[in-house]
PDB file of C-alpha atoms and ligand atoms in Angstrom:
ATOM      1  CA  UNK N  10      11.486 -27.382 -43.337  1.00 44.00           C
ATOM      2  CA  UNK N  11      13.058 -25.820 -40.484  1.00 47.00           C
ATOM      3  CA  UNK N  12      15.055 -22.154 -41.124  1.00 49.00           C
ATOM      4  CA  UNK N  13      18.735 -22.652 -40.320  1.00 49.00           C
ATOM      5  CA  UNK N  14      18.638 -19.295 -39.334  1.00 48.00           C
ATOM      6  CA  UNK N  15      16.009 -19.857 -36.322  1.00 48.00           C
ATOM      7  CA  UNK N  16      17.487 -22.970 -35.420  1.00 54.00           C
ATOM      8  CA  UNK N  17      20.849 -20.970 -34.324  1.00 61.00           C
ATOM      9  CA  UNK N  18      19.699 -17.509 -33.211  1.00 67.00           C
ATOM     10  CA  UNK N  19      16.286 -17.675 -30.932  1.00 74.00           C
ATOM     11  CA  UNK N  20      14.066 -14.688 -31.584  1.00 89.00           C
ATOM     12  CA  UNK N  21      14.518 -12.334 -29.527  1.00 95.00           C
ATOM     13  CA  UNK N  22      12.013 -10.317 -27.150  1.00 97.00           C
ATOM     14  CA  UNK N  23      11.722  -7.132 -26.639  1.00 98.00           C
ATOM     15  CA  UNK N  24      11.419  -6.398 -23.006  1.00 98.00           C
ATOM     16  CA  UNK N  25       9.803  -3.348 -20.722  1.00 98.00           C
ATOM     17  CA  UNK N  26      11.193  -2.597 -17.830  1.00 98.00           C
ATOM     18  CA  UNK N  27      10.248   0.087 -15.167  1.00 98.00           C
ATOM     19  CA  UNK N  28      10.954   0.695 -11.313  1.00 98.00           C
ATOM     20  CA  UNK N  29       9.497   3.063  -8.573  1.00 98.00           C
ATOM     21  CA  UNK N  30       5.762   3.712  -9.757  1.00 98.00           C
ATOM     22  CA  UNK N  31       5.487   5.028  -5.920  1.00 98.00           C
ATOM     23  CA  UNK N  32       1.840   3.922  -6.443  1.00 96.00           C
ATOM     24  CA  UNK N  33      -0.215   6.195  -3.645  1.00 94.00           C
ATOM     25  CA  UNK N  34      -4.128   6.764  -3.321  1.00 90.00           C
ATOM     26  CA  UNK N  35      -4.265   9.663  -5.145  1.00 90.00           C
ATOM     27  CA  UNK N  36      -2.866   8.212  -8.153  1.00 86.00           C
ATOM     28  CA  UNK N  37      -6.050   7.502  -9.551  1.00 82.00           C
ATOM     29  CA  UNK N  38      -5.225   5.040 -12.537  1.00 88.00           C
ATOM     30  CA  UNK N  39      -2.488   6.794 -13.182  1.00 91.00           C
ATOM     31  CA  UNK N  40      -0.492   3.892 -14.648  1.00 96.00           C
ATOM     32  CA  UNK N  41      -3.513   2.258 -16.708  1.00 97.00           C
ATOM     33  CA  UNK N  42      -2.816   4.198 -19.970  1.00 97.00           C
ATOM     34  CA  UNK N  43       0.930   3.341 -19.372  1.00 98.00           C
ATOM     35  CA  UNK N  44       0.616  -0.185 -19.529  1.00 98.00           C
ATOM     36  CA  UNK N  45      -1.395  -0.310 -22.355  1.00 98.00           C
ATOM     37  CA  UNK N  46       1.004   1.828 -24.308  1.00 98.00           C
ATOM     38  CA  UNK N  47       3.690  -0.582 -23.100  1.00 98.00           C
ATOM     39  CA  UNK N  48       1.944  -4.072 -24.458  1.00 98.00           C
ATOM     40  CA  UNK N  49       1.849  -2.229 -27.867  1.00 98.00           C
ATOM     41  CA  UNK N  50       6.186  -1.488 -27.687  1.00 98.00           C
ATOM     42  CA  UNK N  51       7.408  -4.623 -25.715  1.00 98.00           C
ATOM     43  CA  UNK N  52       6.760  -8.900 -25.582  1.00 98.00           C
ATOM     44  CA  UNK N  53       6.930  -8.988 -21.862  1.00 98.00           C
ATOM     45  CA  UNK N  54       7.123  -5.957 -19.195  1.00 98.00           C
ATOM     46  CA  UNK N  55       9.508  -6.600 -15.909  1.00 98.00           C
ATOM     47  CA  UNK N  56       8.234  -4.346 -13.238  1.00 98.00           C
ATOM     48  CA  UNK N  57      11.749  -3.204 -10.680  1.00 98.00           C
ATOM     49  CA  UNK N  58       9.671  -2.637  -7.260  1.00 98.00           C
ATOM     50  CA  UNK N  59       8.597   0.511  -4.903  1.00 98.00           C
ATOM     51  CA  UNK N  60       6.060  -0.518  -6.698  1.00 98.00           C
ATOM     52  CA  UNK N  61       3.751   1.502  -3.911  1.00 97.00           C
ATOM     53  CA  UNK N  62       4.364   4.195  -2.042  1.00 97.00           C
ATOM     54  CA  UNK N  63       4.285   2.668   1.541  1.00 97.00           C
ATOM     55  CA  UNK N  64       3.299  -0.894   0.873  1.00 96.00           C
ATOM     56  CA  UNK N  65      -0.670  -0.403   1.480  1.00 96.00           C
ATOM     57  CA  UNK N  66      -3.071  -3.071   0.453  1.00 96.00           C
ATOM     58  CA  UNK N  67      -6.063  -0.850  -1.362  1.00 96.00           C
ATOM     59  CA  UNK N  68      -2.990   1.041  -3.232  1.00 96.00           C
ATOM     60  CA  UNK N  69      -1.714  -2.313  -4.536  1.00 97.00           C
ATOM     61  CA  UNK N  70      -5.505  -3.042  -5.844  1.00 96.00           C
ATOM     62  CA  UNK N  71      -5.301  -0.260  -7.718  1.00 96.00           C
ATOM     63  CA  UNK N  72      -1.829  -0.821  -9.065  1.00 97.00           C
ATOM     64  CA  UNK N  73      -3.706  -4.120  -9.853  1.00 97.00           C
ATOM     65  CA  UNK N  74      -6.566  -2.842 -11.683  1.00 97.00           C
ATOM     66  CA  UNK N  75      -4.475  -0.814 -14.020  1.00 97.00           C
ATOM     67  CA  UNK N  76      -2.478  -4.059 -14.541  1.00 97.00           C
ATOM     68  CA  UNK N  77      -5.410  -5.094 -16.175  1.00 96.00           C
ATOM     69  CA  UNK N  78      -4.694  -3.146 -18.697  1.00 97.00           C
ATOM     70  CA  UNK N  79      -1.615  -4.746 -19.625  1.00 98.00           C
ATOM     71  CA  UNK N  80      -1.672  -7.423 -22.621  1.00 98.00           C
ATOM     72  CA  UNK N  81       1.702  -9.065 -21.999  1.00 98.00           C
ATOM     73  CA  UNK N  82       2.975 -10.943 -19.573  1.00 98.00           C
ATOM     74  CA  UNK N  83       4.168  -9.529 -16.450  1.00 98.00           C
ATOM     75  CA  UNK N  84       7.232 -10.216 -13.687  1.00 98.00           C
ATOM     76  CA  UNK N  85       8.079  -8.444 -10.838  1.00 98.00           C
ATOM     77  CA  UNK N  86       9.835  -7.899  -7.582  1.00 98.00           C
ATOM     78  CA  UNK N  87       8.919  -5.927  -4.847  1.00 98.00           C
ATOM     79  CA  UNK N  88      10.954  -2.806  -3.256  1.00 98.00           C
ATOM     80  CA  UNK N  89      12.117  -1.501   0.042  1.00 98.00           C
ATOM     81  CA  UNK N  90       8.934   0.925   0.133  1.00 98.00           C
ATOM     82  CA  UNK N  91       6.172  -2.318  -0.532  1.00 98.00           C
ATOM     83  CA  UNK N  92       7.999  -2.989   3.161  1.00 98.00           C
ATOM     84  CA  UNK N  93       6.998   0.131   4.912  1.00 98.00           C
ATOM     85  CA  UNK N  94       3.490  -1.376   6.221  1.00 97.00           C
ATOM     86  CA  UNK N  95       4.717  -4.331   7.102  1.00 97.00           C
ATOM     87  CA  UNK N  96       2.618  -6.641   4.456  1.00 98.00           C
ATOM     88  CA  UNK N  97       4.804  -7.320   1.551  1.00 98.00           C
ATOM     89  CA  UNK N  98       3.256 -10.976   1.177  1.00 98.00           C
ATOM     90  CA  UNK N  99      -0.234  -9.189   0.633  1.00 98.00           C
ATOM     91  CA  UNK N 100       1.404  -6.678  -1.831  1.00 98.00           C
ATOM     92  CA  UNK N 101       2.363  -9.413  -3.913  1.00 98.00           C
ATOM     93  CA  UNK N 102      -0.835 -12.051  -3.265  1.00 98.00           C
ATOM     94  CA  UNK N 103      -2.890  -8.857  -5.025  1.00 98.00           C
ATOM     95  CA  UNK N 104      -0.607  -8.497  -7.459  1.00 98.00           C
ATOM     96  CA  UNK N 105      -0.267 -12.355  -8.318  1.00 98.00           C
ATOM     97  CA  UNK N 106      -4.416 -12.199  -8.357  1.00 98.00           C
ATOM     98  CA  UNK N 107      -4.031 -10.682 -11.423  1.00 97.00           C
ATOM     99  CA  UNK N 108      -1.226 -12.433 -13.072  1.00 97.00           C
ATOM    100  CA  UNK N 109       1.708 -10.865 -12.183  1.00 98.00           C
ATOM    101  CA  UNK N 110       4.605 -13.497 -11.753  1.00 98.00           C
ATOM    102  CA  UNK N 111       6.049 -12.416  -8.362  1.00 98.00           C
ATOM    103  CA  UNK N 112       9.498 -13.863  -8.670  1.00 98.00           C
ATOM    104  CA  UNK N 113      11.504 -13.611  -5.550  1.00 91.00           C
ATOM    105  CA  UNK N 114      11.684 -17.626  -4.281  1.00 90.00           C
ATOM    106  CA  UNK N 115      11.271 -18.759  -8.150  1.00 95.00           C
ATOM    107  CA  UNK N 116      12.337 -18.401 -11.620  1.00 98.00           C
ATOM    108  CA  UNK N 117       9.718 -18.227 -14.850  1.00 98.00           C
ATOM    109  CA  UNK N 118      10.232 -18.118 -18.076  1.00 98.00           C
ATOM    110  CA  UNK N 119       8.377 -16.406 -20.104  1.00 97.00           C
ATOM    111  CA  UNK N 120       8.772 -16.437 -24.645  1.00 96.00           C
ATOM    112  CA  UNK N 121      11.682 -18.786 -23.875  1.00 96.00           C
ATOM    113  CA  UNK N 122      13.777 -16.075 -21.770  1.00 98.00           C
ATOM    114  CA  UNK N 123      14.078 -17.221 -18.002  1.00 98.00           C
ATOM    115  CA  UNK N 124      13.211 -14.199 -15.236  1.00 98.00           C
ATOM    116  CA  UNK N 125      15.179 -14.297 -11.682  1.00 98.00           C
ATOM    117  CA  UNK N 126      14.419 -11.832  -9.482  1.00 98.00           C
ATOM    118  CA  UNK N 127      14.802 -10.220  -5.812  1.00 98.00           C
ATOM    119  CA  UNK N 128      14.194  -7.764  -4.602  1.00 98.00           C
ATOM    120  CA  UNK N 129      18.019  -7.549  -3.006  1.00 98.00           C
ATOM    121  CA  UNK N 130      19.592  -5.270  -0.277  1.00 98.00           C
ATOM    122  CA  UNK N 131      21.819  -2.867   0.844  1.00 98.00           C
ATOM    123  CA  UNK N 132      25.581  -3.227   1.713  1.00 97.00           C
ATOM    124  CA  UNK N 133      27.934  -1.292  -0.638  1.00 98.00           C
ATOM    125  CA  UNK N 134      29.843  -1.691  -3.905  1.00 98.00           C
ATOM    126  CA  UNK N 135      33.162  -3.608  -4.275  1.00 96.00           C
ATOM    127  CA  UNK N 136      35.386  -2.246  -1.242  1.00 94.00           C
ATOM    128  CA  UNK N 137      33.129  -0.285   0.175  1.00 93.00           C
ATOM    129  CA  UNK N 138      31.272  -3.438   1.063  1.00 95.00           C
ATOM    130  CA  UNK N 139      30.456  -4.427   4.604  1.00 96.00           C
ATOM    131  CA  UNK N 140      31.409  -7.820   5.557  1.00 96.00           C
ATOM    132  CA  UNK N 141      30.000  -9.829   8.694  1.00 95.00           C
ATOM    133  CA  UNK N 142      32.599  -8.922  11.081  1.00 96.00           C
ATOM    134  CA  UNK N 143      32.349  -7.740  14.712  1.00 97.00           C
ATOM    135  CA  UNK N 144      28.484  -7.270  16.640  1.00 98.00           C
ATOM    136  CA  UNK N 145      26.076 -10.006  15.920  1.00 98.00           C
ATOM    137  CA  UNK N 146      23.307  -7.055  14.523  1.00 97.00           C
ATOM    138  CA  UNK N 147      26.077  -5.982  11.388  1.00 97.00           C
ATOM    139  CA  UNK N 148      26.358  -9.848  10.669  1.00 98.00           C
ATOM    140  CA  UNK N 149      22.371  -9.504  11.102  1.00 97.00           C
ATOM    141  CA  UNK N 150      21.911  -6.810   8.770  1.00 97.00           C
ATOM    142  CA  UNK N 151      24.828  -8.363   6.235  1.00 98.00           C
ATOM    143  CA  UNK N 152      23.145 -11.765   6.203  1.00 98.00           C
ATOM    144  CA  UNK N 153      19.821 -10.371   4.709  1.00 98.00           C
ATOM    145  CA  UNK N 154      22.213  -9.180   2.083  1.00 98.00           C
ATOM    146  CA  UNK N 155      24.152 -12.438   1.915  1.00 98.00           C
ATOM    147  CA  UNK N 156      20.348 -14.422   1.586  1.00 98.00           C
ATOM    148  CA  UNK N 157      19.545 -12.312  -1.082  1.00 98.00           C
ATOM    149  CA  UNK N 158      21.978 -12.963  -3.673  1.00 98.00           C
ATOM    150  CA  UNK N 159      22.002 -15.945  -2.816  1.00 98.00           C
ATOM    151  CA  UNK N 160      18.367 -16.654  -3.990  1.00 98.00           C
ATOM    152  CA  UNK N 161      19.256 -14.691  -6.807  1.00 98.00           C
ATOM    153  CA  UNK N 162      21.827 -17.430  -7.376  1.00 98.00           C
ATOM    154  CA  UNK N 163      19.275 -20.370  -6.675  1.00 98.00           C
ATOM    155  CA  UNK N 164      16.775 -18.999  -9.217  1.00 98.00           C
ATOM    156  CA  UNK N 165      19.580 -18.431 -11.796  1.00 98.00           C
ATOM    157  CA  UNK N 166      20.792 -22.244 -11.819  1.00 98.00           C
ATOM    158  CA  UNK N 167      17.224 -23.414 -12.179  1.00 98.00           C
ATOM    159  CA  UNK N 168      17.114 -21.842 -15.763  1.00 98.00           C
ATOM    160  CA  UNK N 169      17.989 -24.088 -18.338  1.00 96.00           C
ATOM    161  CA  UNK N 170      17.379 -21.008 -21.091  1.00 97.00           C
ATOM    162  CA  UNK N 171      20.253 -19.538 -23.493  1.00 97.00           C
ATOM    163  CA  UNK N 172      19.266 -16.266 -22.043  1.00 98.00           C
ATOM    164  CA  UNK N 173      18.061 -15.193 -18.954  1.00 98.00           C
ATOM    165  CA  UNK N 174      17.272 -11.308 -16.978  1.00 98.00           C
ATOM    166  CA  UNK N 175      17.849 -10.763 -13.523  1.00 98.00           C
ATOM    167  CA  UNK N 176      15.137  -8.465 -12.142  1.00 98.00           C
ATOM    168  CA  UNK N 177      16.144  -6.969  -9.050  1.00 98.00           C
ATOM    169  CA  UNK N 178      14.809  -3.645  -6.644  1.00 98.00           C
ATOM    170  CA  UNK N 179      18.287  -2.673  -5.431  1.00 98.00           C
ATOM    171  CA  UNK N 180      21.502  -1.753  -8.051  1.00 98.00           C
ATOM    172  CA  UNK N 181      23.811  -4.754  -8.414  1.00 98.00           C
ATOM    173  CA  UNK N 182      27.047  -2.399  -9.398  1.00 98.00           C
ATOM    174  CA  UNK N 183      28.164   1.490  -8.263  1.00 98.00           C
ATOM    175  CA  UNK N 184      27.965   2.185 -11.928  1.00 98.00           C
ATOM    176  CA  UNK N 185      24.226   3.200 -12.141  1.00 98.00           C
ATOM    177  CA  UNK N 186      23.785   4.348  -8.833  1.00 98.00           C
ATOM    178  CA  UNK N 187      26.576   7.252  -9.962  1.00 98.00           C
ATOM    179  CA  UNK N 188      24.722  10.417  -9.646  1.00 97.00           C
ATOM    180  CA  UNK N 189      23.020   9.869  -6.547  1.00 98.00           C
ATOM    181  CA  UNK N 190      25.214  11.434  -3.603  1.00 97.00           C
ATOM    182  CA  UNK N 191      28.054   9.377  -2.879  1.00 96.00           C
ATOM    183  CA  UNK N 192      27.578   8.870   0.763  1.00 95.00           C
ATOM    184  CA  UNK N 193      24.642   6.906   0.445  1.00 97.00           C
ATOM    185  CA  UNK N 194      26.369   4.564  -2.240  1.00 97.00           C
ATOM    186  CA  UNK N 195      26.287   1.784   0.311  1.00 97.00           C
ATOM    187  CA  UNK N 196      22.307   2.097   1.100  1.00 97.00           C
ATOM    188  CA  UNK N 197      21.212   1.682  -2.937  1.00 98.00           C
ATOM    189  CA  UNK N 198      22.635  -1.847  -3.196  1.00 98.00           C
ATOM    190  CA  UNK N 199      25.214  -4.030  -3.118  1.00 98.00           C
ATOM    191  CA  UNK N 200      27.724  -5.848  -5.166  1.00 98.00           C
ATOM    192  CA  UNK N 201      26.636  -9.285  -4.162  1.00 98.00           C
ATOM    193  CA  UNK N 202      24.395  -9.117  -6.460  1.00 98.00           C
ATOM    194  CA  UNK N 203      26.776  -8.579  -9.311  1.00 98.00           C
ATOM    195  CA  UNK N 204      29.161 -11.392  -8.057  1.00 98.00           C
ATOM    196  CA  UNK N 205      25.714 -14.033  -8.077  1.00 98.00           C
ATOM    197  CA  UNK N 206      24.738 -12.577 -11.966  1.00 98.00           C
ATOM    198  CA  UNK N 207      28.076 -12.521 -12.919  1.00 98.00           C
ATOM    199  CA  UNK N 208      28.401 -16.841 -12.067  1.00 98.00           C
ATOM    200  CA  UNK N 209      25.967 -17.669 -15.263  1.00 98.00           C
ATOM    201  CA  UNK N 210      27.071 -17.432 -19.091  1.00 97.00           C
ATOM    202  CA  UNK N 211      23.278 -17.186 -19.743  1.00 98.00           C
ATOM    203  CA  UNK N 212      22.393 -13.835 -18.340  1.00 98.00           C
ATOM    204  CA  UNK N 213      22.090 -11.005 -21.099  1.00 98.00           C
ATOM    205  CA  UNK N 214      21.012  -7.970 -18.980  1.00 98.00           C
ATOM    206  CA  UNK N 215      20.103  -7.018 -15.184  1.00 99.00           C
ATOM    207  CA  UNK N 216      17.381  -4.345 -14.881  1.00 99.00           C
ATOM    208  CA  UNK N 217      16.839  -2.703 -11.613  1.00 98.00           C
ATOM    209  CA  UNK N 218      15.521   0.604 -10.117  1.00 98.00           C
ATOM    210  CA  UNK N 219      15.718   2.081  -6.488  1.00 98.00           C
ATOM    211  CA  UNK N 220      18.440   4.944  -7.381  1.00 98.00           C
ATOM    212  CA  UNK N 221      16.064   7.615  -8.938  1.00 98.00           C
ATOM    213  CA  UNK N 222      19.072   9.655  -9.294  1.00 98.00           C
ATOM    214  CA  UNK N 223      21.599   7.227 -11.027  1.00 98.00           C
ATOM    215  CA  UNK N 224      22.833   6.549 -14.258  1.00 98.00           C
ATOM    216  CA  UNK N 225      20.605   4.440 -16.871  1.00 98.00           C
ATOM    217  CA  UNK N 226      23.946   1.770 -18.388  1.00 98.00           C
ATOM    218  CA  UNK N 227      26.616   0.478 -16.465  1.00 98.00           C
ATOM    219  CA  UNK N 228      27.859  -3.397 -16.589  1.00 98.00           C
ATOM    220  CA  UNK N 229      28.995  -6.168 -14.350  1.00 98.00           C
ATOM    221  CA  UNK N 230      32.242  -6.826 -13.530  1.00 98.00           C
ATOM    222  CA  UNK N 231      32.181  -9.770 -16.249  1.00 98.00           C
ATOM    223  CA  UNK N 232      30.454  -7.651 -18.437  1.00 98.00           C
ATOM    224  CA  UNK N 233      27.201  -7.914 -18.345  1.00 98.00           C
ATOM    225  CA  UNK N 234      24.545  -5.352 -19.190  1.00 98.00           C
ATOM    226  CA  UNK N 235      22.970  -3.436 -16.241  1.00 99.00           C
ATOM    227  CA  UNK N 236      19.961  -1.090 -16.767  1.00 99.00           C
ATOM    228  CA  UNK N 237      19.182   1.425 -14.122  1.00 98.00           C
ATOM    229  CA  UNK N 238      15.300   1.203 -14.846  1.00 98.00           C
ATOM    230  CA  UNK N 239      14.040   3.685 -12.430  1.00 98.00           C
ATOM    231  CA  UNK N 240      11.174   5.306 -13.890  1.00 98.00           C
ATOM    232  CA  UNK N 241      12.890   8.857 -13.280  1.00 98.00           C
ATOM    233  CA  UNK N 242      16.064   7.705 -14.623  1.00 98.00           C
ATOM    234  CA  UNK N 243      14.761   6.336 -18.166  1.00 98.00           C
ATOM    235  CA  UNK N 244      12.491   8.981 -18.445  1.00 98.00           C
ATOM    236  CA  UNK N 245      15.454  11.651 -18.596  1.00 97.00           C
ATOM    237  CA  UNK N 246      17.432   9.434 -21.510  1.00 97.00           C
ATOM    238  CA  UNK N 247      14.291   8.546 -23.497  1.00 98.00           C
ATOM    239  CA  UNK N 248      11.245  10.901 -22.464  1.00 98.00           C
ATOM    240  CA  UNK N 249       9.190   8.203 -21.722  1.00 98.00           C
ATOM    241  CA  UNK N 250       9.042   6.124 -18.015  1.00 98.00           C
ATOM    242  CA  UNK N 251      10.291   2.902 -19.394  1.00 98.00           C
ATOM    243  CA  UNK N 252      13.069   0.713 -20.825  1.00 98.00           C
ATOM    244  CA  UNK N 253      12.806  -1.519 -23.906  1.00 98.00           C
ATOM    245  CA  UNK N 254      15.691  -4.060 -24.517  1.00 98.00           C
ATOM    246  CA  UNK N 255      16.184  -6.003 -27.130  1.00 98.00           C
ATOM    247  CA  UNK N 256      16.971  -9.915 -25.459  1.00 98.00           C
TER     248      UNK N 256
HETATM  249 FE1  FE2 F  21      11.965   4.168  -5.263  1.00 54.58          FE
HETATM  250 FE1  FE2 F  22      13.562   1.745  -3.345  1.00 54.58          FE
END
């Protein structure tokens, strides 16, 4: 006989998330022990990109081989520095070698809770935004940030779960990039972001990373949950390198 009680309320996951492991070739395995720890505490682990230092191929192996390590499954985006050599597509073919759900052009889900993710762009917060006015390389540089919520958006309406995360490299909201000098606001995300989240009923928290000087809790303009999952940022409220939310 089926339990009223699990009929209504799905059982909910307990979710890892971390952002800038800076991966670099000195690291030696520094993340292998990590991971293990973190399929003991969580269901599924969300890594937030600058996932490597500059984006190099032999440091994403070895990012890779300490993924081994991890039990549960895994989703990720990539970051601005997994750019820096130019290869991002080999970043994330090692990565998806060993199991990693790049998401990025496609939703998973994963224990019944559907995963969008991008890695997102710059642009500003509310209005401080830049809009697509004037010299055809600003309409340039605010179309990559147009395209990127808006595959945010795409991935979003292809869930069909009561609950979904949006995994994303750049902040979505000013709120957890507070703490981080206020000048450079407009180069640590942008509120498009937000405004795509903020379109779905189903979304129960955004996790990103990319401010290592923000603030860990802030919230959409609708209201949903955003976690500023920086590994420098997390490890300051909780003394250890990662998130874990309840979903
Ligand atoms: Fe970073
Ligand atoms: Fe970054």
């Amino acid at each position: 006989m089926n339990d009223p009680r699990t009929e209504q309320e799905p059982q909910r996951i307990t979710l890892a998330a971390i952002g800038d492991l800076h991966v670099v070739e000195t690291d030696e395995h520094r993340y292998r022990d990590l991971f293990a720890e973190i399929s003991e505490a969580a269901d599924v682990l969300a890594l937030c990109g600058d996932l490597t230092y500059f984006g190099k191929t032999g440091v994403a192996e070895s990012l890779a081989a300490d993924l081994q390590a991890c039990t549960i499954p895994v989703v990720a985006v990539l970051g601005n520095h997994d750019y820096e050599c130019g290869q991002p597509e080999e970043v994330a073919r090692i990565l998806t070698a060993v199991g990693v759900t790049m998401l990025d052009e496609q939703a998973a889900v994963v224990n019944g809770v559907g995963f969008a993710g991008v890695k997102g762009f710059i642009g500003g917060f509310d209005r401080g935004e830049l809009g697509a006015f004037g010299e055809a390389a600003i309409k340039t540089f605010v179309d990559e940030s147009i395209n990127e919520a808006r595959k945010l958006e795409n991935q979003l309406r292809t869930l069909r779960t009561d609950r979904a995360v949006a995994v994303l490299h750049y902040a979505p909201i000013a709120a957890t990039v507070a703490g981080e000098p206020e000048p450079i606001f407009p180069f640590l995300g942008s509120s498009r972001l937000a405004n795509a989240v903020d379109r779905f009923d189903n979304v129960k928290a955004v996790v990103h990373g990319h401010a290592h000087r923000g603030r860990y809790q802030g919230a959409t303009p609708r209201g949903i949950p955003v976690y500023n999952c920086a590994q420098f940022v997390v490890q300051q409220d909780f003394g250890r390198p990662y998130a874990l939310l309840e979903i």
